[in-house]
GROMACS .gro file of C-alpha atoms in nm:
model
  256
    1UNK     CA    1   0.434 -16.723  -1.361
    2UNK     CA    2   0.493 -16.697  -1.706
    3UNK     CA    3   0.280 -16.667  -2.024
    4UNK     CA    4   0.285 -16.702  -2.430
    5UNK     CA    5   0.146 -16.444  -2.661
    6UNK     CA    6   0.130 -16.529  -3.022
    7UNK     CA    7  -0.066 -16.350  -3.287
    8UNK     CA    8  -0.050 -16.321  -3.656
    9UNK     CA    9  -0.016 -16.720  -3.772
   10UNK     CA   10  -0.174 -16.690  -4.095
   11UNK     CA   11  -0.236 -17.080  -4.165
   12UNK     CA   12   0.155 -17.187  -4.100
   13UNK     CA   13   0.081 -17.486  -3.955
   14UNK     CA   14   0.475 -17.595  -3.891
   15UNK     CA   15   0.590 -17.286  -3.764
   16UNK     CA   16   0.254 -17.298  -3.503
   17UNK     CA   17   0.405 -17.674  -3.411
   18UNK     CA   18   0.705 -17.523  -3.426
   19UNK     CA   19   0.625 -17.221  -3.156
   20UNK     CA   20   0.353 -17.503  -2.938
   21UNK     CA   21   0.659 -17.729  -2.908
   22UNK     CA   22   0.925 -17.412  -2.770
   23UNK     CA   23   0.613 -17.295  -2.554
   24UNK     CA   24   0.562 -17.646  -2.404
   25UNK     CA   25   0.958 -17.737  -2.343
   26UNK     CA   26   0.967 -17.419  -2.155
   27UNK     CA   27   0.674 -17.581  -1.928
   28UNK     CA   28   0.436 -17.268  -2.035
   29UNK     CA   29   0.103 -17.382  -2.034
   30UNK     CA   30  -0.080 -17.050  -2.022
   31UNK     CA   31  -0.088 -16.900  -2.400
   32UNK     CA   32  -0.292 -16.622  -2.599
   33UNK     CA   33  -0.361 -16.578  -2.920
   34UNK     CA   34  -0.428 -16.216  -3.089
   35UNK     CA   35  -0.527 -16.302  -3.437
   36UNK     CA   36  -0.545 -16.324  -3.782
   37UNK     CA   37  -0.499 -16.747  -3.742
   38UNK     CA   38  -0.559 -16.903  -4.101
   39UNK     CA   39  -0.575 -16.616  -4.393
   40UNK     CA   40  -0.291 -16.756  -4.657
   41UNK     CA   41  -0.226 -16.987  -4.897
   42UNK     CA   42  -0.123 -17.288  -4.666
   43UNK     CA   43  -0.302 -17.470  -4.404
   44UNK     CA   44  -0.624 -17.286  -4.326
   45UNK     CA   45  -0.800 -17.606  -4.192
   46UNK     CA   46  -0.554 -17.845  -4.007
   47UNK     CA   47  -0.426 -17.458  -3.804
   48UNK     CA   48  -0.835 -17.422  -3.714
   49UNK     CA   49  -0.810 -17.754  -3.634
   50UNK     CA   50  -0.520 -17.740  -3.329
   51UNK     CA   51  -0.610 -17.415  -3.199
   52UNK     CA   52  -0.990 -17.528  -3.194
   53UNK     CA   53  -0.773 -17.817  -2.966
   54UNK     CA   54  -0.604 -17.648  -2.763
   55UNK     CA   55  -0.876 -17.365  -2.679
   56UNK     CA   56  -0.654 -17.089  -2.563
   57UNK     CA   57  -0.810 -16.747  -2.539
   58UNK     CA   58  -0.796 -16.587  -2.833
   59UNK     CA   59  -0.957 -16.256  -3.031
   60UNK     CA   60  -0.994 -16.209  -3.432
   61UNK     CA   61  -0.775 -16.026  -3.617
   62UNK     CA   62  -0.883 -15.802  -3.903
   63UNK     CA   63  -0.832 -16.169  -4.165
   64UNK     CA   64  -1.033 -16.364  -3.953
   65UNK     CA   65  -1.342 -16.107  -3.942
   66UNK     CA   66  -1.310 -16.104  -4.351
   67UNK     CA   67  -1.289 -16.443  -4.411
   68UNK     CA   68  -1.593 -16.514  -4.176
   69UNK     CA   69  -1.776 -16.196  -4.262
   70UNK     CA   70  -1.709 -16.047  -4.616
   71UNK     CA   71  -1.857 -16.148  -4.915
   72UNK     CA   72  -1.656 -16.373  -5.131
   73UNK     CA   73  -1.613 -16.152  -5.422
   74UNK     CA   74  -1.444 -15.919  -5.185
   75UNK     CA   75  -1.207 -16.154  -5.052
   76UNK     CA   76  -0.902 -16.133  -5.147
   77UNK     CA   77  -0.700 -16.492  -5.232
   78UNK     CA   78  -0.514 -16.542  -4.921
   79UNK     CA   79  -0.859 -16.460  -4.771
   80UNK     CA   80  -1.068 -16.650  -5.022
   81UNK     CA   81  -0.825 -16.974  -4.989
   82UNK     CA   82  -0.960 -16.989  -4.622
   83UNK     CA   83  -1.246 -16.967  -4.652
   84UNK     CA   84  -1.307 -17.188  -4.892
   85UNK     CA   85  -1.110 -17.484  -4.683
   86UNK     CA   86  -1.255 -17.392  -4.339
   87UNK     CA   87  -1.534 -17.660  -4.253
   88UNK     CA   88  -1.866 -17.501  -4.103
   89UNK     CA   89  -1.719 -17.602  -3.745
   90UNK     CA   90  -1.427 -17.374  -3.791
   91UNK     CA   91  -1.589 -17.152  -3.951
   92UNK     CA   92  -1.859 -17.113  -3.685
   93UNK     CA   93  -1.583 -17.055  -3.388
   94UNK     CA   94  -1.350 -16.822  -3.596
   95UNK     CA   95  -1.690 -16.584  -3.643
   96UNK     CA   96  -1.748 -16.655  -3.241
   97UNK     CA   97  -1.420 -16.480  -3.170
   98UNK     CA   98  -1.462 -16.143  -2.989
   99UNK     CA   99  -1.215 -15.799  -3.137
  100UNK     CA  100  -1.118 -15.741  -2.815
  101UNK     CA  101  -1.113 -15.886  -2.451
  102UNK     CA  102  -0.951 -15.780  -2.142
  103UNK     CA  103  -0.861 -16.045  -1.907
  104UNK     CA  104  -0.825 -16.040  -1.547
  105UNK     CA  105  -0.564 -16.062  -1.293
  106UNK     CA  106  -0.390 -16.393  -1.225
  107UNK     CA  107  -0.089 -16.576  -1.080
  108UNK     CA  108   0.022 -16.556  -1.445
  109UNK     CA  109  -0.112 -16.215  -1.503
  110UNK     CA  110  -0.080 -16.002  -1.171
  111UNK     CA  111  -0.226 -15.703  -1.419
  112UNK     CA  112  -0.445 -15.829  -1.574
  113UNK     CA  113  -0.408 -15.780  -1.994
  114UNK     CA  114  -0.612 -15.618  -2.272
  115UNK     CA  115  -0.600 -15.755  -2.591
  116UNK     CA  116  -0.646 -15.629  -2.899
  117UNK     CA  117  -0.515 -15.708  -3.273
  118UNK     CA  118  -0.471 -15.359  -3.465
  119UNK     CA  119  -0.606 -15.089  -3.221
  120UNK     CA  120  -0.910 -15.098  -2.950
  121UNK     CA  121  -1.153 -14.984  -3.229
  122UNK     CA  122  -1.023 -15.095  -3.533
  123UNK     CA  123  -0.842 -15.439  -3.570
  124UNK     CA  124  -0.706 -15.263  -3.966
  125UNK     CA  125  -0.506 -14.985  -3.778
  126UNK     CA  126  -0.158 -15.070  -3.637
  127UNK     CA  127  -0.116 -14.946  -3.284
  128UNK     CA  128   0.275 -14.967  -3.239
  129UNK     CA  129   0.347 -14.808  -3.590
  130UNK     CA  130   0.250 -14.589  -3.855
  131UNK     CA  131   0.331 -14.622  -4.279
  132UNK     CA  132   0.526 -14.377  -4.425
  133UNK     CA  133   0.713 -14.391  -4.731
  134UNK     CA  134   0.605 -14.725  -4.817
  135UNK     CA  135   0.759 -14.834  -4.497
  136UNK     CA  136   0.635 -14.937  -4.135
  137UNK     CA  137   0.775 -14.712  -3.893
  138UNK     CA  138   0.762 -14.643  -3.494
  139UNK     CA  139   0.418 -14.434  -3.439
  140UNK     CA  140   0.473 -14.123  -3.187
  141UNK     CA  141   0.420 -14.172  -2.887
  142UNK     CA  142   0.094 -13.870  -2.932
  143UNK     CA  143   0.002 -14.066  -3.195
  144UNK     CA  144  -0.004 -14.429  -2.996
  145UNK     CA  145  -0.203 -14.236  -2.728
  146UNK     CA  146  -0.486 -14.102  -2.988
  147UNK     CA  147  -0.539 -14.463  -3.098
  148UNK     CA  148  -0.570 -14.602  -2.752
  149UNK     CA  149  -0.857 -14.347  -2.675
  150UNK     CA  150  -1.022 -14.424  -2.315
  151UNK     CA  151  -0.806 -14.775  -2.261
  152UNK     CA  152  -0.570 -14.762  -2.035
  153UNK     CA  153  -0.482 -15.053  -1.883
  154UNK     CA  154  -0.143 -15.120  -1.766
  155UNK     CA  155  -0.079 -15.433  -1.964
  156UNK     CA  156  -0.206 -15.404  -2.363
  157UNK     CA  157  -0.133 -15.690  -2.610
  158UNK     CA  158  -0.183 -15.647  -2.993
  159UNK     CA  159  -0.071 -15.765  -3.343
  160UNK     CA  160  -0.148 -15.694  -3.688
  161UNK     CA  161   0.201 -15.529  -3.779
  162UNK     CA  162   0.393 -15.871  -3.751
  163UNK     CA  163   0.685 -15.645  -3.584
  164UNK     CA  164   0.825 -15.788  -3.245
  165UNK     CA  165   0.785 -15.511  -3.008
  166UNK     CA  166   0.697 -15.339  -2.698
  167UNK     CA  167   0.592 -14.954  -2.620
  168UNK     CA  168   0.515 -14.755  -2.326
  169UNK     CA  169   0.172 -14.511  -2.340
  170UNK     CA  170   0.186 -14.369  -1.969
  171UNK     CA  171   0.178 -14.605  -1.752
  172UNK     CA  172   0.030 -14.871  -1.965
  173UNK     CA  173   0.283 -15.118  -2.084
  174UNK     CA  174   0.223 -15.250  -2.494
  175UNK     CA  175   0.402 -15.547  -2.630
  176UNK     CA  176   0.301 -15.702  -3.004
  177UNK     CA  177   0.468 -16.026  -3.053
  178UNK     CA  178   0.550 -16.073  -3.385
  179UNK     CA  179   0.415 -16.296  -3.650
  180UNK     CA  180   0.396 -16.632  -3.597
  181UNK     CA  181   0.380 -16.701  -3.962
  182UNK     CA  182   0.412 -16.434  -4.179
  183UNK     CA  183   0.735 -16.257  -4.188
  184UNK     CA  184   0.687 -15.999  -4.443
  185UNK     CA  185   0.378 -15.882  -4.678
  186UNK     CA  186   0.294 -15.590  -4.917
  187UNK     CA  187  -0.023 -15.378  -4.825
  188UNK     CA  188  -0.224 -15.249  -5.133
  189UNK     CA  189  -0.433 -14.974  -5.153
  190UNK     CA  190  -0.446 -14.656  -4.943
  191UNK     CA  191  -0.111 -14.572  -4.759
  192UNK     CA  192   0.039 -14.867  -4.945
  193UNK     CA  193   0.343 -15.012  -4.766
  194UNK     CA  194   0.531 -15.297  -4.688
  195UNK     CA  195   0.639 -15.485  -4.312
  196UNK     CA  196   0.934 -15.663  -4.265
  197UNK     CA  197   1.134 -15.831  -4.047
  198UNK     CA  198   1.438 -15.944  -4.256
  199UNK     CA  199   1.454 -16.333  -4.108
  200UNK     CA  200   1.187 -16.591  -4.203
  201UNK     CA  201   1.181 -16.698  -3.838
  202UNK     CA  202   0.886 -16.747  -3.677
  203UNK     CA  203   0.805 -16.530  -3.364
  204UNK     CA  204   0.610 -16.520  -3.024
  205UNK     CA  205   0.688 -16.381  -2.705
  206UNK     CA  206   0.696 -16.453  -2.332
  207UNK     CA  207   0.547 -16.223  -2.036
  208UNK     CA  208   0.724 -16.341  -1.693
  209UNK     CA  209   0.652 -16.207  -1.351
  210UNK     CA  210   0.887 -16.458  -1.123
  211UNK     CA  211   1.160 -16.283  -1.028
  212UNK     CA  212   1.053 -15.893  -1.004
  213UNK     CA  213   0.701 -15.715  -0.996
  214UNK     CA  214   0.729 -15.597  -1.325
  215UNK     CA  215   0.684 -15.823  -1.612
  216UNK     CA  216   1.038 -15.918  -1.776
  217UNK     CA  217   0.965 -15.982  -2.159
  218UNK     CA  218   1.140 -16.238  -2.401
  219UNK     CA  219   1.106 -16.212  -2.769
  220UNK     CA  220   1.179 -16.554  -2.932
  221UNK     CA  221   1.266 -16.643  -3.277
  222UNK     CA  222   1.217 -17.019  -3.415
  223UNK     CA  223   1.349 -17.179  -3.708
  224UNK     CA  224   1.114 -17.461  -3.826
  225UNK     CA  225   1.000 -17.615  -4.179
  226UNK     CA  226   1.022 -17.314  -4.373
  227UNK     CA  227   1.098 -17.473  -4.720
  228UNK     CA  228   0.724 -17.716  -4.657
  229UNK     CA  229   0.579 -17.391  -4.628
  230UNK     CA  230   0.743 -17.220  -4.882
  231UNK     CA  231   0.685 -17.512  -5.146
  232UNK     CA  232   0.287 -17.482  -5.027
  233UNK     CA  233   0.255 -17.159  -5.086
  234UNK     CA  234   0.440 -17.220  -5.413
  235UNK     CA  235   0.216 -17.510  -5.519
  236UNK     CA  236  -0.111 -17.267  -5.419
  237UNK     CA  237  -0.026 -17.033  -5.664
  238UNK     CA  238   0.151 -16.765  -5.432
  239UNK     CA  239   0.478 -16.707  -5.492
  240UNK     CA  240   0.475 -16.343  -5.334
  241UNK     CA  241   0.417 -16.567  -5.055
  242UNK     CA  242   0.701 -16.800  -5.112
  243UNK     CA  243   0.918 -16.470  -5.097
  244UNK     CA  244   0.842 -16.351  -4.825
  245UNK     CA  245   0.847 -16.694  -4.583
  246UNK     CA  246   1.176 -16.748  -4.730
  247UNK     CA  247   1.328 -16.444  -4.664
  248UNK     CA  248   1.149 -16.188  -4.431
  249UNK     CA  249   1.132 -15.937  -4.707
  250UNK     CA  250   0.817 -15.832  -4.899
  251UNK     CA  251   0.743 -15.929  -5.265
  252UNK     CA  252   0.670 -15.578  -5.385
  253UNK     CA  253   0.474 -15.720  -5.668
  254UNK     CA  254   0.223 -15.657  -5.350
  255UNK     CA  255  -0.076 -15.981  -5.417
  256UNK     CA  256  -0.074 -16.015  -5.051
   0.00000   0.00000   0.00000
């Protein structure tokens, strides 16, 4: 009765292995995936490569539509270091991904779930919070409901943030599981602001209906390999990135 949702893995290969091997100890076999799965500076191609194995139902996050999508001389280098080690297999099923899918009721899912990665109509826009003062913060709740438009299913599932968390719109239920490999980044441009999560743990959660008949949720947080990752990121050139998987805290030099 019990299902993983992960989202945000960004090419992390050990801390994936690191969340597959947690997931599978706990005898979970049923797992989602919300997005954004190999944009970084680390292991674009061998993370393809297991979730292409293990085939779990999964959506693209705003990365994955760029890298798949987007010209290269728009990309920027976490995007641009993807796609250039994706082979045309990957490539092919990362562009096959739908935004958005709502799945039906189950023995794992008595609810049924919609998932997106940002919000239902625009995987760039965080659904859970809302920049301000360079910051991340918790969106209000007339705010949430404006983003969620005409959905409202009782069980929504998104990402993009990298913030463990879970809101309530009305009756519909909304739980974002944190990054699985990406503690912390800088976000250029328009509304520029940082997200953080102050540990360089990686995260996923668990949705488990066996005991009542409302869904009790776990947040988990995994240590794993983070100096390999650290030193790849440092040995691609990124060491905004190297920051930020060491610590949980954003480089504010901002080359995300």
């Amino acid at each position: 009765m019990s299902i993983a949702i992960i989202s945000d893995i960004h090419g992390n290969l050990p801390a994936l292995e690191a969340v597959v091997a947690d997931i599978t100890a706990r005898g979970i076999t049923d797992v989602l995936n919300l997005g954004d799965h190999v944009s970084g500076p680390l292991w674009p191609r061998e993370t393809a490569a297991l979730l292409m194995r293990y085939d779990w139902p999964s959506i693209a996050g705003n990365h994955d539509r760029m890298v798949v999508h987007d010209a290269v001389e728009t990309l920027g280098p976490s995007d641009r270091f993807a796609r250039e080690q994706l082979t045309p297999a990957q490539h092919a099923w990362l562009a096959a991904l739908p935004a958005t899918a709502t799945l039906p009721a189950t023995a794992c899912l008595p609810l049924g779930m919609y998932l997106c990665h940002g919000i239902p109509t625009d995987d760039r826009i965080y659904l859970l919070e809302t920049p301000d003062g360079g910051r991340l913060r918790l969106a209000a709740p007339e705010q949430v409901a404006k983003r969620l438009g005409t959905i409202t299913h009782p069980f929504i599932v998104c990402g993009h943030s990298h913030i463990a968390r879970a809101g309530q719109n009305g009756s519909s239920l909304i739980v974002n599981p944190g990054s699985v490999g990406l503690p912390a980044y800088t976000h250029t441009g328009t509304h520029a602001h940082v997200s953080e999560t102050g540990s360089p743990l990686a995260r996923y959660a668990i949705v488990d209906w066996a005991t009542t008949g409302y869904p009790r949720l776990e947040f988990v947080a995994l240590d794993y390999d983070i100096a390999s990752a650290a030193a790849r990121a440092g040995a691609n050139g990124r060491p905004d990135w190297v920051v930020a998987l060491q610590t949980g805290y954003a480089d504010r030099e901002g080359r995300f």
